[in-house]
XYZ file of C-alpha atoms in Angstrom:
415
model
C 116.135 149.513 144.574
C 113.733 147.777 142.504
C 111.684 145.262 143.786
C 111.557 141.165 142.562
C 108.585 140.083 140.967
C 107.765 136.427 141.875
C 105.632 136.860 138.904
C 107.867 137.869 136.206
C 108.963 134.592 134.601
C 105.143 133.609 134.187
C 104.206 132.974 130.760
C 101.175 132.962 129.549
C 98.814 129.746 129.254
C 98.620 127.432 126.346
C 95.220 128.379 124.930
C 92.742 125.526 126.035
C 89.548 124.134 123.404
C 87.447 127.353 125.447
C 89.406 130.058 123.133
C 86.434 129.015 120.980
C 83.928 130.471 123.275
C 85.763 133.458 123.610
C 86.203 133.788 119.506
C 82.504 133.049 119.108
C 81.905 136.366 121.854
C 84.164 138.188 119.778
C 82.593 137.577 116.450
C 80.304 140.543 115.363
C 78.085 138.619 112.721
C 74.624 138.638 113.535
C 73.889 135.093 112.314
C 76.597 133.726 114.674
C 76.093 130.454 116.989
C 77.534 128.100 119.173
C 77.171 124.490 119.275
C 79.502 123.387 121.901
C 77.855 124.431 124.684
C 78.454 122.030 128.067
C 75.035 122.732 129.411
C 71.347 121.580 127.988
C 69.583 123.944 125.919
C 66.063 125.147 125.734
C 65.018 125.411 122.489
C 64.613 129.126 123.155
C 68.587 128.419 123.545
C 68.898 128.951 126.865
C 70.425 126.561 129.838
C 67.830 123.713 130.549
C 66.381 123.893 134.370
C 64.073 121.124 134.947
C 60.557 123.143 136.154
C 60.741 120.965 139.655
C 63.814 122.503 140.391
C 62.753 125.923 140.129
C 59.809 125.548 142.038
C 62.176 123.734 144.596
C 64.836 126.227 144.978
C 62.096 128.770 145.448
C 60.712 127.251 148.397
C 63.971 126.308 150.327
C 64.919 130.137 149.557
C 60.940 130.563 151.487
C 61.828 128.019 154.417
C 62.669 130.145 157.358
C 63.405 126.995 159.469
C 66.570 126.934 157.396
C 69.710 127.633 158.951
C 73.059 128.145 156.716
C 75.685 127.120 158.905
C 78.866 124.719 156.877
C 77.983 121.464 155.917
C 80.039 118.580 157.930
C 83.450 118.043 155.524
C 81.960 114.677 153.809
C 78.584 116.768 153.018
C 75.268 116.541 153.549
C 74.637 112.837 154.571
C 70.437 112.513 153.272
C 71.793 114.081 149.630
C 74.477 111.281 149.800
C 72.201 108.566 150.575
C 70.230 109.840 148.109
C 72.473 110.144 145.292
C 73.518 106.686 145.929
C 70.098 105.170 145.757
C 69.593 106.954 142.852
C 73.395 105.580 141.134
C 72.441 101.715 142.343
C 69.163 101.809 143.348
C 67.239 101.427 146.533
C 68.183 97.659 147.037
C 71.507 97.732 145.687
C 73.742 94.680 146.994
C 76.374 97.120 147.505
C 74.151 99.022 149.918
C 72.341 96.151 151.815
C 75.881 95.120 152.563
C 76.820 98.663 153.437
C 80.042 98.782 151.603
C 79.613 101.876 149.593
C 79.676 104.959 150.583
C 80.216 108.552 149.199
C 81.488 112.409 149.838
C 79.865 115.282 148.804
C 82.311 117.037 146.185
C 82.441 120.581 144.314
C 81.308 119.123 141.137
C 82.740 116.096 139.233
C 86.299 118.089 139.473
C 86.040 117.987 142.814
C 85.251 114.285 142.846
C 88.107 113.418 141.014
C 90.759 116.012 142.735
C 89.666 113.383 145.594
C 89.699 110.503 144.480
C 93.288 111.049 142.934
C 94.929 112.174 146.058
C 93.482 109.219 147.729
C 95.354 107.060 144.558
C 98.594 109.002 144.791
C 98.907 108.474 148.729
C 97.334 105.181 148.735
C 97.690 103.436 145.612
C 101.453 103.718 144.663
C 102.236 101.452 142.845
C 99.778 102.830 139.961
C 101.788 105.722 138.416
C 99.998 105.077 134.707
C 95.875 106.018 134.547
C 94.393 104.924 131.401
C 91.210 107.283 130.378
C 88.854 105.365 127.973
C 86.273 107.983 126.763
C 84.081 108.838 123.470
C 85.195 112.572 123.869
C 88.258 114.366 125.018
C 88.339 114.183 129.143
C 89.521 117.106 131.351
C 90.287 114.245 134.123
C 93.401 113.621 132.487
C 94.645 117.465 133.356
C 94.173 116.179 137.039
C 95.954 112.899 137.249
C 98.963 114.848 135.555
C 99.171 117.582 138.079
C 99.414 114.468 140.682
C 102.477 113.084 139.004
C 100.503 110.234 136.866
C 101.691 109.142 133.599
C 98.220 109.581 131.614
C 97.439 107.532 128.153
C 94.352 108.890 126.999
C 91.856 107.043 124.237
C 89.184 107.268 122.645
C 86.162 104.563 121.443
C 85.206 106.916 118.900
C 86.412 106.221 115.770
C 85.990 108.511 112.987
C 86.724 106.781 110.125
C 84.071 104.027 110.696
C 81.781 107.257 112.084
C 81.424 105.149 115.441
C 81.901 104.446 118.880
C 84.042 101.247 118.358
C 83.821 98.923 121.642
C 86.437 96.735 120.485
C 89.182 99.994 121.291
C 88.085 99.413 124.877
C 88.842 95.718 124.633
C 92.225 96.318 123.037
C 93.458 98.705 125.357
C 92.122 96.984 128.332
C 93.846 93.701 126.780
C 97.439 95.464 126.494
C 97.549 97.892 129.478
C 100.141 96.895 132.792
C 98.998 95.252 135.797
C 97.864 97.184 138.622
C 97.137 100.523 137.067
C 93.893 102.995 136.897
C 91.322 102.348 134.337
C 88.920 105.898 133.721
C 85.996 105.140 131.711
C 84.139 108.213 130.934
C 80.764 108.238 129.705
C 80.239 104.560 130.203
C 76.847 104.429 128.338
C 78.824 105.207 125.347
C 80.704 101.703 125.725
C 78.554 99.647 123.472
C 79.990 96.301 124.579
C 77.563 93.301 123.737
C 77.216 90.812 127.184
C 80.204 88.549 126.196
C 82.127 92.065 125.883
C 81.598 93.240 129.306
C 82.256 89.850 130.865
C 85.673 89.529 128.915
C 86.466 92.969 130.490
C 85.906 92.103 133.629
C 87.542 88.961 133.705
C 90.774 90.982 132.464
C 90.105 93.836 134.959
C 90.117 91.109 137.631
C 92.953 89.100 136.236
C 94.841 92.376 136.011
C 93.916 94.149 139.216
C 92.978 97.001 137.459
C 91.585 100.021 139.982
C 88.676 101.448 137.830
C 87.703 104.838 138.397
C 84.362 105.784 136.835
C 82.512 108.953 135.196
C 78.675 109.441 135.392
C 78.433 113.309 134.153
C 74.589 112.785 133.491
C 72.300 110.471 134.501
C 69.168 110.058 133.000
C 70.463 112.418 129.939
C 71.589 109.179 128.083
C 68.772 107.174 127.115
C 66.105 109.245 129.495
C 66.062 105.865 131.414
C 67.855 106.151 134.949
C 68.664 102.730 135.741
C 69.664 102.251 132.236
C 72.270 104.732 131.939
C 73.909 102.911 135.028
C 73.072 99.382 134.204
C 76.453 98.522 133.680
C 77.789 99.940 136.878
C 75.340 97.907 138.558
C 76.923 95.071 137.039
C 80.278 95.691 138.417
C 79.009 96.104 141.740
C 77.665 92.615 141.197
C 80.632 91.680 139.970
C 82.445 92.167 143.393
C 84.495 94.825 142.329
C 86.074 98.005 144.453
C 85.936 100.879 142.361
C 85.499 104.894 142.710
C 83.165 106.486 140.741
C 82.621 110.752 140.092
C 78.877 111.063 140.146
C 77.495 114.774 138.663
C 74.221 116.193 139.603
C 74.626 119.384 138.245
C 73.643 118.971 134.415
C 70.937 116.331 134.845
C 68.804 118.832 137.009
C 70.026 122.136 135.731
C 72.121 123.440 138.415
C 75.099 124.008 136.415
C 76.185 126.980 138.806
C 76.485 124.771 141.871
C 78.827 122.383 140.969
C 77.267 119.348 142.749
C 78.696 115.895 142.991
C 79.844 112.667 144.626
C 83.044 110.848 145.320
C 81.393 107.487 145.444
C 83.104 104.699 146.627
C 82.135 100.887 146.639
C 84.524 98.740 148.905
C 84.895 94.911 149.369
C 83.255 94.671 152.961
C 82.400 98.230 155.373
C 85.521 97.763 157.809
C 87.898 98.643 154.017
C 85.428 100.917 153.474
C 85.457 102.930 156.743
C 89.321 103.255 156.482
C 89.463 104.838 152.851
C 86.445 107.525 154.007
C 88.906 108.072 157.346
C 91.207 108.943 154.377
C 89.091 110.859 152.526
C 87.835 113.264 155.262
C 91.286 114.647 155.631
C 91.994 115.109 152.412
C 88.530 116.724 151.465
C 89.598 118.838 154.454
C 92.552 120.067 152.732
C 90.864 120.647 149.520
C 87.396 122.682 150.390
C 86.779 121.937 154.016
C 82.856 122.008 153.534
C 81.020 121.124 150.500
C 78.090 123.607 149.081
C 74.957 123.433 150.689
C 71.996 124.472 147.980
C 72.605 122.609 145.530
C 72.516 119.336 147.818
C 68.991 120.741 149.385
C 67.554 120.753 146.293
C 68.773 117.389 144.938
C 67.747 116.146 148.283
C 64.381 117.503 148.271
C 62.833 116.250 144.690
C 64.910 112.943 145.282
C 63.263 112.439 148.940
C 59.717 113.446 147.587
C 58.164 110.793 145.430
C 55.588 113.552 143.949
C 58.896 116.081 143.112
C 60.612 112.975 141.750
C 57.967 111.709 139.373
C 57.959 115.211 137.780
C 61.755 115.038 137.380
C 62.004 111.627 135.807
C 59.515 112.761 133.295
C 61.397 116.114 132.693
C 64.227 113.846 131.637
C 62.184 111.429 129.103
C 61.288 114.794 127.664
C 64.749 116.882 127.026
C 65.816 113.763 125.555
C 63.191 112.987 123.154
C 63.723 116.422 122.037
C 67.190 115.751 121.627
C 66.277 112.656 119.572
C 63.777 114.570 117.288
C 66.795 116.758 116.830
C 68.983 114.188 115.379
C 66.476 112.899 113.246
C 65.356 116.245 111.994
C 69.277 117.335 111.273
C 69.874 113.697 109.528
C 66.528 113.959 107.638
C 67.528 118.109 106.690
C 70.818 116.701 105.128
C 69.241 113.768 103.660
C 67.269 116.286 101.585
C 69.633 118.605 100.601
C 71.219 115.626 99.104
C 74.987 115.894 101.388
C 77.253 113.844 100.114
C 77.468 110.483 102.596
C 75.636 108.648 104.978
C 74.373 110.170 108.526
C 73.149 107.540 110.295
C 75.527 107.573 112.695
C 73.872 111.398 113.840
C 71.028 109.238 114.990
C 72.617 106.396 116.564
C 74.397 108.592 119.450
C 73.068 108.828 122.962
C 72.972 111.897 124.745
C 73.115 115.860 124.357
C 76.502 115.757 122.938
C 77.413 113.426 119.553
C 79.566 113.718 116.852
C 78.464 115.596 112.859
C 81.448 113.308 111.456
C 83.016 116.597 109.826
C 86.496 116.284 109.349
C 89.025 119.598 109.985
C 88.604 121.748 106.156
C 84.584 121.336 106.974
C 84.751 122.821 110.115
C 87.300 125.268 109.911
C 85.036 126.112 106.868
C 81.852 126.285 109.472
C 83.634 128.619 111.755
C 84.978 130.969 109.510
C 82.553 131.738 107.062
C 79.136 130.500 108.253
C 79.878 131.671 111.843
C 78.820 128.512 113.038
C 80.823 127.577 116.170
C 81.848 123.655 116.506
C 85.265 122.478 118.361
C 88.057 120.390 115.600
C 86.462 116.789 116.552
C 82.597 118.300 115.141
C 81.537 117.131 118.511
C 78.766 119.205 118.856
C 75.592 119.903 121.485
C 72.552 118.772 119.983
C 70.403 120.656 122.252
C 71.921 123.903 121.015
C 70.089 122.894 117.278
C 66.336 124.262 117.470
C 63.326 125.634 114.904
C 65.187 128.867 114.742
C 68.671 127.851 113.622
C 68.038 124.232 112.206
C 68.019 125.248 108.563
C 70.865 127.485 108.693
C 72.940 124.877 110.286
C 71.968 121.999 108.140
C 72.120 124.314 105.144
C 75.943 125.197 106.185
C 77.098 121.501 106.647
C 75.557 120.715 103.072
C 77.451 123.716 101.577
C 80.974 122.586 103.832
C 80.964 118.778 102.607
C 79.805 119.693 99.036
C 82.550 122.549 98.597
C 85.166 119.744 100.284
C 84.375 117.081 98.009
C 87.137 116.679 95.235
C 88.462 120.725 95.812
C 89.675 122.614 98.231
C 87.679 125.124 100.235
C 88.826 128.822 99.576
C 88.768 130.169 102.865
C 88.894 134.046 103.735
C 92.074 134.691 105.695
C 92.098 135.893 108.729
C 92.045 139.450 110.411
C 95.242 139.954 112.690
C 94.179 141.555 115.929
C-alpha cells in the first residue's frame, strides 16, 4: 500500500529578488559582476572585515580562560550594555533613568521575529504595520507570517531621483490610530527640524508604536552619533519604542548574525514586565543567542585603544565609498550620459540608487553581464579601479541606446 506524502501538495517557492545571485553564478562570461551585494566590499572585491576585528577574533580564539558554555536566553549582558551605549551614548537619558534595555538576537531577523511576537501577544489592537523605508524591507515578510496587515512605502522617489521626506509626512499624516510605524534606514529620512517635530507630534497624537531599523551604524555618514541622532531625539522625546540594532555589517561579521532587540520604556517597572515577556518568547525562538560574535563586539567596544581603531576603520570604508560616487558621477559626466547624476552623490551609505529605469537594466544584465536588482539599487562598494570603467562605460551605452529607441535585446536561452 503506498505510503502518504505530507509533502506532496508542496509547490515550489515564488522566486525571491536572490534568483539574481543565483543567475549571476550561472552566467559563464568572464567579464561578469555583481553589484547587489548585502555586505561591504574591499576594493579587491571581497567582504569588508574591519583589521581590529581580525586581530580580535584571533585572540579570543588564543584565550584559554574561555569557556563555551550557552549564553543566558537574553544574551550576553556586557555586549548589551555595550551596544546600547554605543546606540544612545554613554549618558543617554534613557539609560540614567534605566528604562531601556535590550536582548541579544540572531541578527536583525531575529530582532524583529521578537519584537513582533511581543506586538501580536501584546499589542492587539495593532493588526496594520506601516514600513517607511528608502529600499524594499524583508521585515514586512515577518509581520505577515504573524497575521499583520502590512502597507509598505517607500521615501524614494524615482521620478524626482530622491529620497522625498515629505512621503514620510504623508503617510504618517493619513495612517489609523494605534498602529506600528517601521522606519528603516532612518538616516535616509531627510526631514528638516520642523519635519521631525511635526512627526512626532502626530506619532504622539496618534499613539503610533514605532518600531525602528539601525542595519549599520557608523556606515551612514562614518559619524556614529550622527547616524543615530534622530533616535536620540525620540528618546528625548519621551517616547516607548523598539528598535532592531545590527552589528554584523558595521564590523564585518556578516556570518554571525549579531544583533539587539532594544527596547526603551516609559519608566523601568514597564520596562521589566515587557523583558519578563521577552525572555519567554526568545526562549521559544533560539533559547540562547550566539556567543562570538558578542565577544568580539564586546571586546573592541570595552577597549578604548580597540575602539579608536574601529571608529577610524569606519571614516575610512566610507570615504571610499564617497570617492566612489564621485568617481562613477564624474566617469558619466565625461562620457557625456544623457541626464543629471547628482543624485549618485547625494546618497548616504554603501547602498544608493543609479536612477536606471527597467529597459536600462534589463539591458545591463543581459548583455553587459553587469548584475543590478529592477530598482538599480546598487552596492557602491562593489565599484572599484578594476571594474569602474566597464561599469560606467555600460550605463553610458544603456541610457544612450534607451533614449528615443528601443533597446534590441538578445533573447533568452531556455534552460
Amino acid at each position: 500500500m503506498p505510503t502518504l506524502s505530507v509533502f506532496m501538495d508542496v509547490p515550489l517557492a515564488h522566486k525571491l529578488e536572490g534568483s539574481l545571485l543565483k543567475t549571476y553564478k550561472q552566467d559563464d562570461c568572464p567579464n561578469k559582476m555583481f553589484l547587489a551585494y548585502r555586505v561591504c566590499m574591499t576594493n579587491e572585491g571581497h567582504p569588508w572585515v574591519s583589521l581590529v576585528v581580525q586581530k580580535t577574533r584571533l585572540q579570543i580564539s588564543q584565550d584559554p580562560s574561555l569557556d563555551y558554555e550557552y549564553l543566558p536566553t537574553m544574551g550576553l549582558k556586557s555586549f548589551i550594555q555595550a551596544s546600547l551605549e554605543l546606540l544612545f551614548g554613554k549618558h543617554s537619558q534613557a539609560i540614567v533613568e534605566n528604562r531601556v534595555a535590550g536582548v541579544h538576537t540572531v541578527g536583525d531577523s531575529g530582532a524583529f521575529q521578537l519584537g513582533v511576537q511581543f506586538l501580536r501577544a501584546w499589542h492587539k489592537d495593532a493588526r496594520i504595520v506601516y514600513i517607511i523605508s528608502s529600499q524594499k524591507e524583508l521585515h514586512g515578510l515577518v509581520f505577515q507570517d504573524m497575521g499583520f496587515t502590512v502597507c509598505e512605502y517607500s521615501i524614494w522617489d524615482p521620478k524626482k531621483l530622491c529620497v522625498d521626506p515629505d512621503i514620510l509626512l504623508n503617510v504618517v499624516e493619513q495612517i489609523p490610530h494605534g498602529c506600528v510605524l517601521v522606519i528603516g534606514n532612518i538616516i535616509d529620512c531627510k526631514l528638516t527640524p520642523s519635519g521631525w517635530a511635526k512627526l512626532v507630534s502626530m506619532i504622539k497624537s496618534k499613539q503610533i508604536f514605532p518600531f525602528f531599523d539601525i542595519p549599520c551604524q557608523g556606515l551612514y555618514t562614518g559619524d556614529l552619533e550622527e547616524d543615530t541622532r534622530i533616535l536620540q531625539y525620540f528618546v528625548s522625546q519621551g517616547f516607548e519604542f523598539f528598535c532592531s540594532q545590527s552589528l554584523s555589517k558595521n564590523f564585518g561579521i556578516y556570518d554571525e548574525g549579531v544583533g539587539i532587540l532594544v527596547v526603551v520604556a516609559v519608566n523601568n517597572q514597564q520596562l521589566l514586565g515587557v523583558l519578563s515577556q521577552l525572555k519567554g518568547l526568545a526562549e521559544a525562538l533560539w533559547l540562547n543567542p550566539p556567543n562570538t560574535g558578542a565577544r568580539i563586539i564586546t571586546s573592541i567596544l570595552c577597549n578604548p585603544a580597540l575602539l579608536a581603531e574601529w571608529k577610524q576603520s569606519l571614516k575610512e570604508v566610507v570615504e571610499n565609498i564617497m570617492l566612489t560616487k564621485e568617481k562613477v558621477k564624474e566617469k558619466l559626466r565625461l562620457l557625456g550620459t544623457p541626464g543629471s547624476w547628482g543624485h549618485i552623490t547625494e546618497q548616504s551609505g554603501t547602498h544608493g540608487y543609479l536612477g536606471l529605469n527597467s529597459q536600462q537594466v534589463e539591458y545591463l544584465v543581459r548583455k553587459k553581464h553587469i548584475y543590478i536588482p529592477k530598482n538599480s539599487q546598487i552596492n557602491f562598494s562593489c565599484i572599484n579601479a578594476n571594474n569602474i570603467n566597464y561599469i560606467t562605460e555600460g550605463i553610458n551605452e544603456a541610457v544612450l541606446l534607451s533614449e528615443g529607441s528601443e533597446i534590441c535585446l538578445p533573447k533568452e536561452k531556455k534552460p
